Short mmCIF file of C-alpha atoms in Angstrom, two decimals:
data_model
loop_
_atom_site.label_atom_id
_atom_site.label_comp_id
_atom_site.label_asym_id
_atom_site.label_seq_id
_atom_site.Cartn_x
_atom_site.Cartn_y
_atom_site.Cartn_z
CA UNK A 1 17.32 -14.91 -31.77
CA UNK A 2 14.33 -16.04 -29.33
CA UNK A 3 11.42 -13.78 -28.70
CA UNK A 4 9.63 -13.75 -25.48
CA UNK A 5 5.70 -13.20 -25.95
CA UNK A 6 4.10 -10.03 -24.81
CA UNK A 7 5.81 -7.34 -22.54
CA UNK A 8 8.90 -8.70 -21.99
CA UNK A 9 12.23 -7.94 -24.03
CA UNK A 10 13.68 -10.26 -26.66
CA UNK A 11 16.75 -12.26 -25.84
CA UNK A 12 18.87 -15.04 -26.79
CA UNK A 13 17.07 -18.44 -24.79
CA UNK A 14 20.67 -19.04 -23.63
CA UNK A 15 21.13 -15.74 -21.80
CA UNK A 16 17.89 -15.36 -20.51
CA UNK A 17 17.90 -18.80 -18.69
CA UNK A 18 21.30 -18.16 -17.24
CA UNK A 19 19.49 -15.44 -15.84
CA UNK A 20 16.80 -16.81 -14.33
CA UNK A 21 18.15 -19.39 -12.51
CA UNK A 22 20.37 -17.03 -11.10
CA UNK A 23 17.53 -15.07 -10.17
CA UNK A 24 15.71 -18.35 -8.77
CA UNK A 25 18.57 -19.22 -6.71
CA UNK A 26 19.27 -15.51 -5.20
CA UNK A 27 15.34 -15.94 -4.18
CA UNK A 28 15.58 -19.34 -2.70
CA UNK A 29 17.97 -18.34 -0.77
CA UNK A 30 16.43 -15.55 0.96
CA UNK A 31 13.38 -18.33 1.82
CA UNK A 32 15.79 -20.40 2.95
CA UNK A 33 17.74 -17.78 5.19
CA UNK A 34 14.48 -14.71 6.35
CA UNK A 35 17.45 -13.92 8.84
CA UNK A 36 19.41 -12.05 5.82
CA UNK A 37 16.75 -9.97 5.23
CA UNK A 38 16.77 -5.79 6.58
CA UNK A 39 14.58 -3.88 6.78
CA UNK A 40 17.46 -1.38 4.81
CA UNK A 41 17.85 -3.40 1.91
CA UNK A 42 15.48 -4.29 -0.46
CA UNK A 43 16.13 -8.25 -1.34
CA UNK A 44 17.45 -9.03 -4.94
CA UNK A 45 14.43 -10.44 -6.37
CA UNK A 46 13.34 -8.43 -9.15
CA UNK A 47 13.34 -10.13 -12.52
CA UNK A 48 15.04 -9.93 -15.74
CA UNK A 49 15.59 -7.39 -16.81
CA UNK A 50 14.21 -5.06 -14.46
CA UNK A 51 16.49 -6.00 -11.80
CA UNK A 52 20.10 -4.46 -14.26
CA UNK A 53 17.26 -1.71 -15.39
CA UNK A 54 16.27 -0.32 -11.26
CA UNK A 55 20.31 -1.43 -10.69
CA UNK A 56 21.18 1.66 -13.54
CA UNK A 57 18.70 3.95 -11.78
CA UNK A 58 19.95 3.78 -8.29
CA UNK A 59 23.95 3.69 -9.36
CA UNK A 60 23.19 6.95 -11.70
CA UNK A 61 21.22 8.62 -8.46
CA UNK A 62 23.63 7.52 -5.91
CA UNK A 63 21.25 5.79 -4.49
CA UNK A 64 19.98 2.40 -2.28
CA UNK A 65 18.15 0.05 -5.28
CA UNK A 66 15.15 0.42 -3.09
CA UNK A 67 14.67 3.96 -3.85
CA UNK A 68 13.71 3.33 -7.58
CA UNK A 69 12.15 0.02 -7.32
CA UNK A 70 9.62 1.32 -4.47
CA UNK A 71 8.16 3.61 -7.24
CA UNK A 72 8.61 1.40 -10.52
CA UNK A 73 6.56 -1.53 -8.34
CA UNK A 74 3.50 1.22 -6.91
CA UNK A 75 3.56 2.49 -10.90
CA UNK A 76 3.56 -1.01 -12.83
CA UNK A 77 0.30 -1.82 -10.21
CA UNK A 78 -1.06 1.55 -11.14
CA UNK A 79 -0.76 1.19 -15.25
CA UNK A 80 -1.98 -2.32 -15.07
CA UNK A 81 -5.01 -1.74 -12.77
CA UNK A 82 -8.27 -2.73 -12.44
CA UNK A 83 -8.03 -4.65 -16.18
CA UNK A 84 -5.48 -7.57 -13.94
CA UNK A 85 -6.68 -9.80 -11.47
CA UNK A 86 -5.37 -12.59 -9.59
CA UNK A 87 -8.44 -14.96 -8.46
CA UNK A 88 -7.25 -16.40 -5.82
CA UNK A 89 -10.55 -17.86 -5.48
CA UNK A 90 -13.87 -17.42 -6.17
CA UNK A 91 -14.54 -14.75 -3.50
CA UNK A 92 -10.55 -13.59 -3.56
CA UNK A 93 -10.05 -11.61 -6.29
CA UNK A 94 -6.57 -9.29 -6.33
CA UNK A 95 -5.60 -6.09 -7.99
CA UNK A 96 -1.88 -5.15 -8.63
CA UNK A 97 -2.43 -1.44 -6.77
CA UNK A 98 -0.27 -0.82 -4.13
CA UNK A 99 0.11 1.87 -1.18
CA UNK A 100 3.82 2.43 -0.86
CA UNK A 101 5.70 5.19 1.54
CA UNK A 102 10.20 5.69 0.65
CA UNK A 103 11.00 6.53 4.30
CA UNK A 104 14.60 8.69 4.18
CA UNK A 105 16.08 11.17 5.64
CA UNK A 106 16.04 14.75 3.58
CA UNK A 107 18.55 15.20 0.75
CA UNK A 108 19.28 11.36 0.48
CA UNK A 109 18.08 11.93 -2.89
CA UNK A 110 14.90 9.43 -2.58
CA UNK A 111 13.24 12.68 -4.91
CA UNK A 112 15.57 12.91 -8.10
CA UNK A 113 15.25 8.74 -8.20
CA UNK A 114 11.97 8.40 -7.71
CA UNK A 115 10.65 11.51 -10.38
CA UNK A 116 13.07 9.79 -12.86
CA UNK A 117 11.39 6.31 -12.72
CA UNK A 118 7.96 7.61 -12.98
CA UNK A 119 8.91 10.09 -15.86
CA UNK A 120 7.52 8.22 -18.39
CA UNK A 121 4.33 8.10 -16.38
CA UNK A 122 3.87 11.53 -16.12
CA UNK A 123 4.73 11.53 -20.13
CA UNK A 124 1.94 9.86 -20.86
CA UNK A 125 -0.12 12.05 -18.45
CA UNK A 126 0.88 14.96 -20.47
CA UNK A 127 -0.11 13.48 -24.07
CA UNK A 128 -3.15 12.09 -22.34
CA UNK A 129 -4.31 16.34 -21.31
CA UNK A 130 -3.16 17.42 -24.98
CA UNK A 131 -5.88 14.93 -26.59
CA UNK A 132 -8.56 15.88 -24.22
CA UNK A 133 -7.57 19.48 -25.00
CA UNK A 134 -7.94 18.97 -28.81
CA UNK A 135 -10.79 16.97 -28.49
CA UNK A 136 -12.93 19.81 -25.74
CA UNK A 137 -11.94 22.70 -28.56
CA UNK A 138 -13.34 20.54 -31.29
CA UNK A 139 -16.31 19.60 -29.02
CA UNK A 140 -17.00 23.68 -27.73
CA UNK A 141 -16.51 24.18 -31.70
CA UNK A 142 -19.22 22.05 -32.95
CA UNK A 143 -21.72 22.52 -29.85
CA UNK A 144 -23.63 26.27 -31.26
CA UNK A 145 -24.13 23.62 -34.52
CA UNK A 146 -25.11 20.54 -32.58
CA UNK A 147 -27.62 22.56 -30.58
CA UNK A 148 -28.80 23.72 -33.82
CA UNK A 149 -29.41 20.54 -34.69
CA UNK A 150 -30.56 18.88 -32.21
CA UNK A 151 -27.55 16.59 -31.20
CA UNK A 152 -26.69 16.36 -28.00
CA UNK A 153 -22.83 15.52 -27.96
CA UNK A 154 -21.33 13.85 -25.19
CA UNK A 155 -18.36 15.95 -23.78
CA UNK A 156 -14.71 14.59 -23.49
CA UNK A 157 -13.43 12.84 -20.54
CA UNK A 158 -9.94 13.92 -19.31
CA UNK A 159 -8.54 10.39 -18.30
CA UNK A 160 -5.98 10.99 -15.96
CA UNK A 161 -3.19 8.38 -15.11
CA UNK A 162 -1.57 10.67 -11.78
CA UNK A 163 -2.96 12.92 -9.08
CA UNK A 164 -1.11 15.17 -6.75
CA UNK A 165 -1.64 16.65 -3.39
CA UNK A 166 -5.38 16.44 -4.29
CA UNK A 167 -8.68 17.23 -2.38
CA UNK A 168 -11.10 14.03 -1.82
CA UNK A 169 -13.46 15.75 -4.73
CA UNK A 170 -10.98 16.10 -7.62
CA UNK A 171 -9.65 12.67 -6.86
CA UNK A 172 -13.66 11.64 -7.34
CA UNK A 173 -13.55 13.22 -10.38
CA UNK A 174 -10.24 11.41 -11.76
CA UNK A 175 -11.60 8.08 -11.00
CA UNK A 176 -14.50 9.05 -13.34
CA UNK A 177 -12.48 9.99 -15.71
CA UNK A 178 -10.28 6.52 -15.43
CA UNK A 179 -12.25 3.85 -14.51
CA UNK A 180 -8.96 1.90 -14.43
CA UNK A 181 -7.57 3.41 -11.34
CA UNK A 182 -5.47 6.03 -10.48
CA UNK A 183 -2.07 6.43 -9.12
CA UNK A 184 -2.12 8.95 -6.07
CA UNK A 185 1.30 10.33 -6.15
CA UNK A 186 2.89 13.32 -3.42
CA UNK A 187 6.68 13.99 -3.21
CA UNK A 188 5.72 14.54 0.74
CA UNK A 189 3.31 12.65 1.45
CA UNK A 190 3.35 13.93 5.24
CA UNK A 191 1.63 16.93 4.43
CA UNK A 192 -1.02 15.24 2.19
CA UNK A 193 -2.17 12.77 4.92
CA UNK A 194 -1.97 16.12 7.21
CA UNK A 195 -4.38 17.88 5.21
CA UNK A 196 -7.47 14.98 4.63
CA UNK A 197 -9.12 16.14 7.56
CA UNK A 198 -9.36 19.62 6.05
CA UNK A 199 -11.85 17.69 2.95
CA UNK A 200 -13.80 15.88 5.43
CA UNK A 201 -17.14 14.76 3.89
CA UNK A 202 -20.50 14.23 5.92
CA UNK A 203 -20.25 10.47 5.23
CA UNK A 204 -17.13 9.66 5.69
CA UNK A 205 -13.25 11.66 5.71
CA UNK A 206 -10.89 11.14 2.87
CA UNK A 207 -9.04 8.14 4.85
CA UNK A 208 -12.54 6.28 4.78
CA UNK A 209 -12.52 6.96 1.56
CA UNK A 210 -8.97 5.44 0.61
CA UNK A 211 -9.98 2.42 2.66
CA UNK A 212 -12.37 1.54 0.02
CA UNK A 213 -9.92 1.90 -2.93
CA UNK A 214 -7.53 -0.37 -1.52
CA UNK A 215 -9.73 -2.93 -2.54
CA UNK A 216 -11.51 -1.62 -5.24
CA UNK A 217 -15.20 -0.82 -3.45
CA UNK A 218 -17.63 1.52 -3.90
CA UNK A 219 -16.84 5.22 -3.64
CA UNK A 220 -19.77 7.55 -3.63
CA UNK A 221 -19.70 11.51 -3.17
CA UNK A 222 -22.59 13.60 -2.60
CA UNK A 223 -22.54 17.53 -3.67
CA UNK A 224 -24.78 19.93 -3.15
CA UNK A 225 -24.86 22.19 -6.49
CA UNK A 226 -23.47 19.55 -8.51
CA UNK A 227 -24.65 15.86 -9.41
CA UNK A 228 -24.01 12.78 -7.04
CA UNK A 229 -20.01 11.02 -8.18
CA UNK A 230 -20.83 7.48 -7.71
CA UNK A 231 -17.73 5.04 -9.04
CA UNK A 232 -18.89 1.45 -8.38
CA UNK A 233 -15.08 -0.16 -8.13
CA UNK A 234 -12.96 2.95 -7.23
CA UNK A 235 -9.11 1.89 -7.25
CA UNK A 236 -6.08 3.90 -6.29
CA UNK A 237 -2.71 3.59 -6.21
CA UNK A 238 -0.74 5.63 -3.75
CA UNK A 239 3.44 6.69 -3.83
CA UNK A 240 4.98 9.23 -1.65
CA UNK A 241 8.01 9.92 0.57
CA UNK A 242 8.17 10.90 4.08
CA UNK A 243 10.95 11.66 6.57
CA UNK A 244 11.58 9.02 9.61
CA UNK A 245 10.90 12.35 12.49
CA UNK A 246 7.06 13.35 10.31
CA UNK A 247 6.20 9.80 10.55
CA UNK A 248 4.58 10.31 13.95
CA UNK A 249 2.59 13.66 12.79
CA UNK A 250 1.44 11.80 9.27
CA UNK A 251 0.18 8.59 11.52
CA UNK A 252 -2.04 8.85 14.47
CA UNK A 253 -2.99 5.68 16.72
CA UNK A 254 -6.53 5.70 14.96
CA UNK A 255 -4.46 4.91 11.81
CA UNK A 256 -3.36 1.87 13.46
CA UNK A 257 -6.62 0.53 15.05
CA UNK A 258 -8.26 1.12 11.62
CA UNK A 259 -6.22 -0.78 9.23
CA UNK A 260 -5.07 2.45 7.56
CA UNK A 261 -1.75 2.27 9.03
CA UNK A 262 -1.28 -1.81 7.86
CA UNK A 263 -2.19 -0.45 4.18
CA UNK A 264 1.37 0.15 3.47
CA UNK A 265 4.27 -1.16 1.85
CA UNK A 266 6.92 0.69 4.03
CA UNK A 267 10.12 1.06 2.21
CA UNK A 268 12.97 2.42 3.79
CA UNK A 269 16.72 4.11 2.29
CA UNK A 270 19.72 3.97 4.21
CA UNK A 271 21.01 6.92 6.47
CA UNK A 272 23.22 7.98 4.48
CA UNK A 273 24.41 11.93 4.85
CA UNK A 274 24.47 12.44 0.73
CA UNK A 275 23.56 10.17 -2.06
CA UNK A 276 27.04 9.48 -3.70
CA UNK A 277 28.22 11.36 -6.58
CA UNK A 278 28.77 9.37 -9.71
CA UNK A 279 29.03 9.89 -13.06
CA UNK A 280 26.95 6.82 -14.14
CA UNK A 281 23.53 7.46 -16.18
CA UNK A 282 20.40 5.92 -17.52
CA UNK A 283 20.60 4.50 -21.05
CA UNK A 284 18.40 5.92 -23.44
CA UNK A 285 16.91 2.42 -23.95
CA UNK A 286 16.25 1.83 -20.44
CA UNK A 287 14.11 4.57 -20.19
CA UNK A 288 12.56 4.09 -23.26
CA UNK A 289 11.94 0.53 -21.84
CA UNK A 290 10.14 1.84 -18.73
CA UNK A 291 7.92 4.33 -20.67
CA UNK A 292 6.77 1.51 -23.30
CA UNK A 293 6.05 -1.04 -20.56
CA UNK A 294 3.58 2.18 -18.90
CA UNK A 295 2.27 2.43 -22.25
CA UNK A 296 1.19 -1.23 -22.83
CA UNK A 297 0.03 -1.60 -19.35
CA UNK A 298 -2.27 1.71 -19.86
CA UNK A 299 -3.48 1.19 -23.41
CA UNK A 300 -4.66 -2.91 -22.63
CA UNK A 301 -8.50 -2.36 -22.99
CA UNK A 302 -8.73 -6.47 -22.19
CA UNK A 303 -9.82 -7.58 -18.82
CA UNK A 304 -7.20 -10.25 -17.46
CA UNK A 305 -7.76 -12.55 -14.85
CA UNK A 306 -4.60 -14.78 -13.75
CA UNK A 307 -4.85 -18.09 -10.90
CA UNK A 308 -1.69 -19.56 -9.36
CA UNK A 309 -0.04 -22.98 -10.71
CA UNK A 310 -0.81 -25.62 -8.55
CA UNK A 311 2.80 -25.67 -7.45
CA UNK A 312 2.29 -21.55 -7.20
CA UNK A 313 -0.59 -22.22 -4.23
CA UNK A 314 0.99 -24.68 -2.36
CA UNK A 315 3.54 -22.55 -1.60
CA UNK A 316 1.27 -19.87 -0.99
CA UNK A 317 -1.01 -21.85 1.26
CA UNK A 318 2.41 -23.07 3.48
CA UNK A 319 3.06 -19.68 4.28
CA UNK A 320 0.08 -18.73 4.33
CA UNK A 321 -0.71 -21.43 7.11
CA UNK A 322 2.34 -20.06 9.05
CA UNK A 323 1.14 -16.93 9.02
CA UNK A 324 -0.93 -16.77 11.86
CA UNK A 325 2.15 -17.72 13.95
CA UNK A 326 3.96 -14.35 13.63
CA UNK A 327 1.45 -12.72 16.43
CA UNK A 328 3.61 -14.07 18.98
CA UNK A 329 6.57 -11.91 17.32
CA UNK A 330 4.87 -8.85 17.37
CA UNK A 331 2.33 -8.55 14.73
CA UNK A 332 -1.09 -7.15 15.22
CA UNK A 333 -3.51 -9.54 13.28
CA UNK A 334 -4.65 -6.42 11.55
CA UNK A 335 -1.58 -6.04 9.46
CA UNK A 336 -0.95 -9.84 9.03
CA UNK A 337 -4.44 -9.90 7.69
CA UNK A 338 -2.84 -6.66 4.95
CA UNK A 339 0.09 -8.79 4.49
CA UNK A 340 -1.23 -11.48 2.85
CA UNK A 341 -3.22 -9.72 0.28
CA UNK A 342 0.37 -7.02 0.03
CA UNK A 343 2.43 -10.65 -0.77
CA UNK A 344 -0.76 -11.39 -3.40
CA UNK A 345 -0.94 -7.72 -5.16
CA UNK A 346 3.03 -7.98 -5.27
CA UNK A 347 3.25 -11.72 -7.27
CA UNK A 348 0.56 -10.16 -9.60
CA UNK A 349 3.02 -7.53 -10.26
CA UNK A 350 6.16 -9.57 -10.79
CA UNK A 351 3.74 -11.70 -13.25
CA UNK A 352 3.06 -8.38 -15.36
CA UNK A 353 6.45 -7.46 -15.41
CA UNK A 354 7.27 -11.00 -17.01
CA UNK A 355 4.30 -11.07 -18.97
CA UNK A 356 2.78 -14.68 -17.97
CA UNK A 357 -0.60 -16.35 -17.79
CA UNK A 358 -0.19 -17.64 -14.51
CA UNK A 359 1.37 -16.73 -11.40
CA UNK A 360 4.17 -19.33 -11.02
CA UNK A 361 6.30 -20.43 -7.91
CA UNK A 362 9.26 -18.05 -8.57
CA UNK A 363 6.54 -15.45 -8.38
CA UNK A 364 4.91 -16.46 -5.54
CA UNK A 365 8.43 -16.81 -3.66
CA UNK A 366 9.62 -13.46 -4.85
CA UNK A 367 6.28 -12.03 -3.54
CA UNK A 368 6.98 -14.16 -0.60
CA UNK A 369 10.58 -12.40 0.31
CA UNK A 370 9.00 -9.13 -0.39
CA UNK A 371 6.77 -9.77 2.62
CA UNK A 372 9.52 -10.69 4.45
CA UNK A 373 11.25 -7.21 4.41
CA UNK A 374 7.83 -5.65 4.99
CA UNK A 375 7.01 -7.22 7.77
CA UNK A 376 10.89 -5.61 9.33
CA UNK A 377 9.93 -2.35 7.71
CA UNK A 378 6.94 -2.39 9.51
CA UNK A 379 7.80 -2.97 12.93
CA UNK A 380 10.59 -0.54 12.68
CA UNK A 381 7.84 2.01 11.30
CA UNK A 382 5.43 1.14 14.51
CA UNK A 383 8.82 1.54 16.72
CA UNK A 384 9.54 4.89 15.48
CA UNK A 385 5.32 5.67 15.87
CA UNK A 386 5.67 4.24 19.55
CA UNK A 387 2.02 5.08 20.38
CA UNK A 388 0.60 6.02 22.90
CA UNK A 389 1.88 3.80 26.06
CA UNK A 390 -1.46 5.31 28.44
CA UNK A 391 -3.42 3.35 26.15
CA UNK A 392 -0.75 0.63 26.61
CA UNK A 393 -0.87 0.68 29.92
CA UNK A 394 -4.91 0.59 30.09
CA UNK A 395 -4.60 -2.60 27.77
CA UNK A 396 -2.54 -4.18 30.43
CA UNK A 397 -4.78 -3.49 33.58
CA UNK A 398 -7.52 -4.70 31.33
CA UNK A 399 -5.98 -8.10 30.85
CA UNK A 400 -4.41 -8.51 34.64
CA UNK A 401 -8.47 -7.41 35.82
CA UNK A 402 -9.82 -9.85 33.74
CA UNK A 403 -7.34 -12.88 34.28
CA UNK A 404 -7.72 -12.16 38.52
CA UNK A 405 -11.32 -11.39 38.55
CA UNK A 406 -11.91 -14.83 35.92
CA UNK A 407 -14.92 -12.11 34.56
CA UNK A 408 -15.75 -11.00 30.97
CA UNK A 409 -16.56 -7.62 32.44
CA UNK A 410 -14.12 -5.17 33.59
CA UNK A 411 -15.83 -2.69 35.90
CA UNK A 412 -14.46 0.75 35.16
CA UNK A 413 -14.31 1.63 38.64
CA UNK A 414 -12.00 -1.02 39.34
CA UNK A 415 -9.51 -0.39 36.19
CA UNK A 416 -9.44 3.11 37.31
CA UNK A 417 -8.28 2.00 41.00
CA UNK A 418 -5.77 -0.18 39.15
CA UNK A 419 -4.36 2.25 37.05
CA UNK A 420 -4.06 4.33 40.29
CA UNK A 421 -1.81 1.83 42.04
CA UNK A 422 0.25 2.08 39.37
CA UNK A 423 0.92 5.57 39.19
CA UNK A 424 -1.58 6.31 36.43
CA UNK A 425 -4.41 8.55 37.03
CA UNK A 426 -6.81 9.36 34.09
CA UNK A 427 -10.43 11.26 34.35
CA UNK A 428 -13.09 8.80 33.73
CA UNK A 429 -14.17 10.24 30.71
CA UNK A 430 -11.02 10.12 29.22
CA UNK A 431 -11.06 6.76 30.32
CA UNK A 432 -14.37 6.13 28.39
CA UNK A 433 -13.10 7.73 25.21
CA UNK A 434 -10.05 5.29 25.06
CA UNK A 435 -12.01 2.40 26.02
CA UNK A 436 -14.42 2.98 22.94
CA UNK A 437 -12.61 4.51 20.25
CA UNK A 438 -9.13 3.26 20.73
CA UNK A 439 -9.56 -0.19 22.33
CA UNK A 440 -12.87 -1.23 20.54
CA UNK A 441 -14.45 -2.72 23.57
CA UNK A 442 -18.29 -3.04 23.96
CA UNK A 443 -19.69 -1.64 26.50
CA UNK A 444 -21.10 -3.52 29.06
CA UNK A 445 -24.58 -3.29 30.99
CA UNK A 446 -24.58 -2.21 34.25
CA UNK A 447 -24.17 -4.34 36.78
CA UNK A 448 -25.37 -2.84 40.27
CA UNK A 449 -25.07 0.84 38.17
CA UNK A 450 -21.46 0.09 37.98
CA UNK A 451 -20.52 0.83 34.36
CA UNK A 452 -18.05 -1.57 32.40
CA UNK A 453 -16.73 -3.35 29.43
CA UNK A 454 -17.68 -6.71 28.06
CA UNK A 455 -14.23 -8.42 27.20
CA UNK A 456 -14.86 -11.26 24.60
CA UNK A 457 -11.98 -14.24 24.07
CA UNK A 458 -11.27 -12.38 21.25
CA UNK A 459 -10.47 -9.16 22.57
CA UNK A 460 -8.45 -10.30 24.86
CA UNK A 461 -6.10 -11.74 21.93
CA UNK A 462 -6.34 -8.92 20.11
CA UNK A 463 -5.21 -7.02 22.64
CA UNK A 464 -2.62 -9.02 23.53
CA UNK A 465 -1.30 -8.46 20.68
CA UNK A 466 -1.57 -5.24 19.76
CA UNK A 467 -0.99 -4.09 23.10
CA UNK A 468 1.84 -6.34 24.88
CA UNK A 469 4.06 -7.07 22.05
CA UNK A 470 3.75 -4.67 19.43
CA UNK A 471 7.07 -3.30 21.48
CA UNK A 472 8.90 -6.49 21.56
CA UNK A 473 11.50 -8.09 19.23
CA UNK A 474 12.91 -4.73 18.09
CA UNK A 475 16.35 -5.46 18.69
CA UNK A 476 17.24 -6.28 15.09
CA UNK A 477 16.51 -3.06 13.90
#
């Protein structure tokens, strides 16, 4: 019997190619025909064997395969961490983490499925608190003696692998403790994002804060009775579920306008009343599988750092090249911007799963589809948001000002008497407030002591896009 090298499972060479060219052809397909993909139905393109293994889950749950797979994808990037990187080039350098939301209804059963897959996770969490446990009685044992003697012992860290419903200072403290990263995991994640503003630091609120571990930057807390938390590369990992009517309560328009919004991997389960009842269940050696897989990822102390084959970026850089085209459909250039690095973090992950040195063109193309179906979810997430159309509606007169008056400055006197003609009367310094902190526009100086706002070539396309189409081409969903 053949042996695959590293984290993958042993099979006979026979099978397992039968298997992957199935699996290549299911995923050239979808490139071949975007139009088959939902934003309902997660595409077919997870490899052997994880795609029989997440298959098992959602068949013993009753569930769509994108219930378990949204989780087993967020916790593979989470276990693997900061030690994997795809360099992309020299100053593009990926990690696997992910932000991922399972949108579904209540009692769909996107819980049970989810908890199961990241069981082994939470496993490991516990042995990881048992060791520190051992090893801080052992420590508070010897410390009277090493007093005595002089030693000063360093105390035990706790390395944590999971974090729930958390505060922005104990989640400081876990990524001390883990330097790898940490997955951020809430079962309703709703009332999480509705409680950051309650931990709001002086320098910056926990969302600020998130930004920065998207991308592994600098996190840096300040106490008062305690010393400074400074993590240089702070990574997290975030998986929770939300229901489609708290979507609009979780995410504000700031969300959007910030980037936080275009962070995440929106997957969605299908409106079903009740998962169905079946008596299928998980194999011993699946889970077992899962759990081992966690282990490896966690307990590899090497740094890795993975490039595409050549064959790998030229497909990359043809989409990539495309990319830019998908404004006109809809797409703020904020969240195309998130969805090429999302398409990058995700091919990382499908390499880990298979275990390779390089990210190859299967990868790439699986990573590829994946994108597809987020770029669905998303607009049908941004549908449900529907912000707020006043701010819409101020976008607009911006535009039809500055197109009829052939002027980079909008006069705010003028909008107003626009808006008013329309039906749309606003105070001026409500007015001023959207102008600044919602539509980004620089103020500009006075002209005659008329205030106004400086519109640059490219605010105008940005709000063209955000604010003119983000509406459009919903009808497929």
């Amino acid at each position: 019997m053949g042996k695959v090298e590293g984290l993958a499972t042993p099979h006979k060479p026979s099978y397992f190619d039968y298997t992957t060219k199935i699996s290549e052809r299911k995923v050239e397909s979808l490139i071949e025909n975007p139009d088959l993909i939902t934003y309902d139905s997660f595409p077919d393109v997870m490899p052997y064997p994880y795609d029989e293994i997440m298959r098992e889950f959602a068949k013993a749950f009753g569930v769509s395969p994108a219930v378990p797979i949204s989780a087993f994808l967020t916790a593979i990037g989470a276990a693997a961490g900061k030690r994997w990187t795809l360099e992309v080039k020299t100053n593009k350098r990926i990690h696997p983490n992910i932000w991922t939301i399972l949108i579904g209804q209540s009692g769909t059963g996107k819980s049970p499925a989810t908890k199961s897959i990241l069981e082994g996770l939470f496993e490991l969490e516990k042995e990881n608190y048992k060791r520190y446990k051992r090893e801080l009685n052992e420590y508070s044992r010897q410390a009277a003696e090493n007093k005595k003697n002089g030693f000063i012992a360093e105390p035990p860290v706790y390395r944590q692998l999971i974090v729930e419903d958390t505060t922005i200072e104990a989640l400081s403290i876990a990524l001390q403790g883990n330097e790898n990263g940490i997955l951020l995991y809430t079962d309703e994640l709703a009332s999480f994002l509705l409680g950051m503003d309650k931990y709001k630091q002086k320098e910056s609120g926990t969302k600020e804060k998130l930004l920065s571990a998207y991308d592994g930057g600098a996190w840096k807390i300040n106490r008062i009775t305690r010393e400074t938390i400074f993590i240089p590369n702070a990574l997290v990992s975030i998986f929770g579920t939300i229901q489609p009517e708290v979507l609009k309560k979780a995410f504000s328009e700031e969300d959007f306008y910030n980037g936080f919004l275009q962070r995440f991997c929106f997957f969605f389960t299908p409106d079903n009343d009740l998962p169905v009842l079946t008596d299928a269940t998980i194999s011993i050696e699946n889970r077992k599988k899962i759990k081992e897989l966690y282990e490896r990822l966690i307990n590899n102390t090497i740094s890795i750092t993975i490039q595409m084959t050549d064959m790998a970026r030229s497909v990359y850089v043809d989409w990539y090249s495309k990319l830019s085209e998908e404004k006109d459909k809809g797409f703020s250039l904020s969240f195309l911007a998130k969805l090429d690095i999302q398409v990058l973090k995700l091919a990382l992950i499908f390499t880990i799963l298979e275990d390779k040195k390089v990210v190859d063109e299967l990868n790439i193309k699986r990573a590829i589809v994946v994108g597809e179906y987020l770029k669905r979810t998303h607009l049908k997430v941004v549908n449900t948001l529907n912000f707020d159309e006043t701010t819409r509606e101020i976008a607009k007169a911006i535009l039809a000002l500055q197109e009829k008056n052939g002027s980079n400055i909008v006069l705010t006197q003028d909008l107003q008497n626009y808006l008013s003609e329309t039906g749309l009367f606003i105070k001026p310094v409500e007015l001023g407030r959207i102008l600044r902190s919602k539509l980004k526009l620089q103020t500009a100086t006075r002209t005659q002591n008329k205030r106004g706002v400086f519109i640059t070539q490219e605010d105008k396309t940005r709000l063209k896009t955000l604010f003119l189409k983000t509406s459009g081409n919903l009808a497929n969903f």
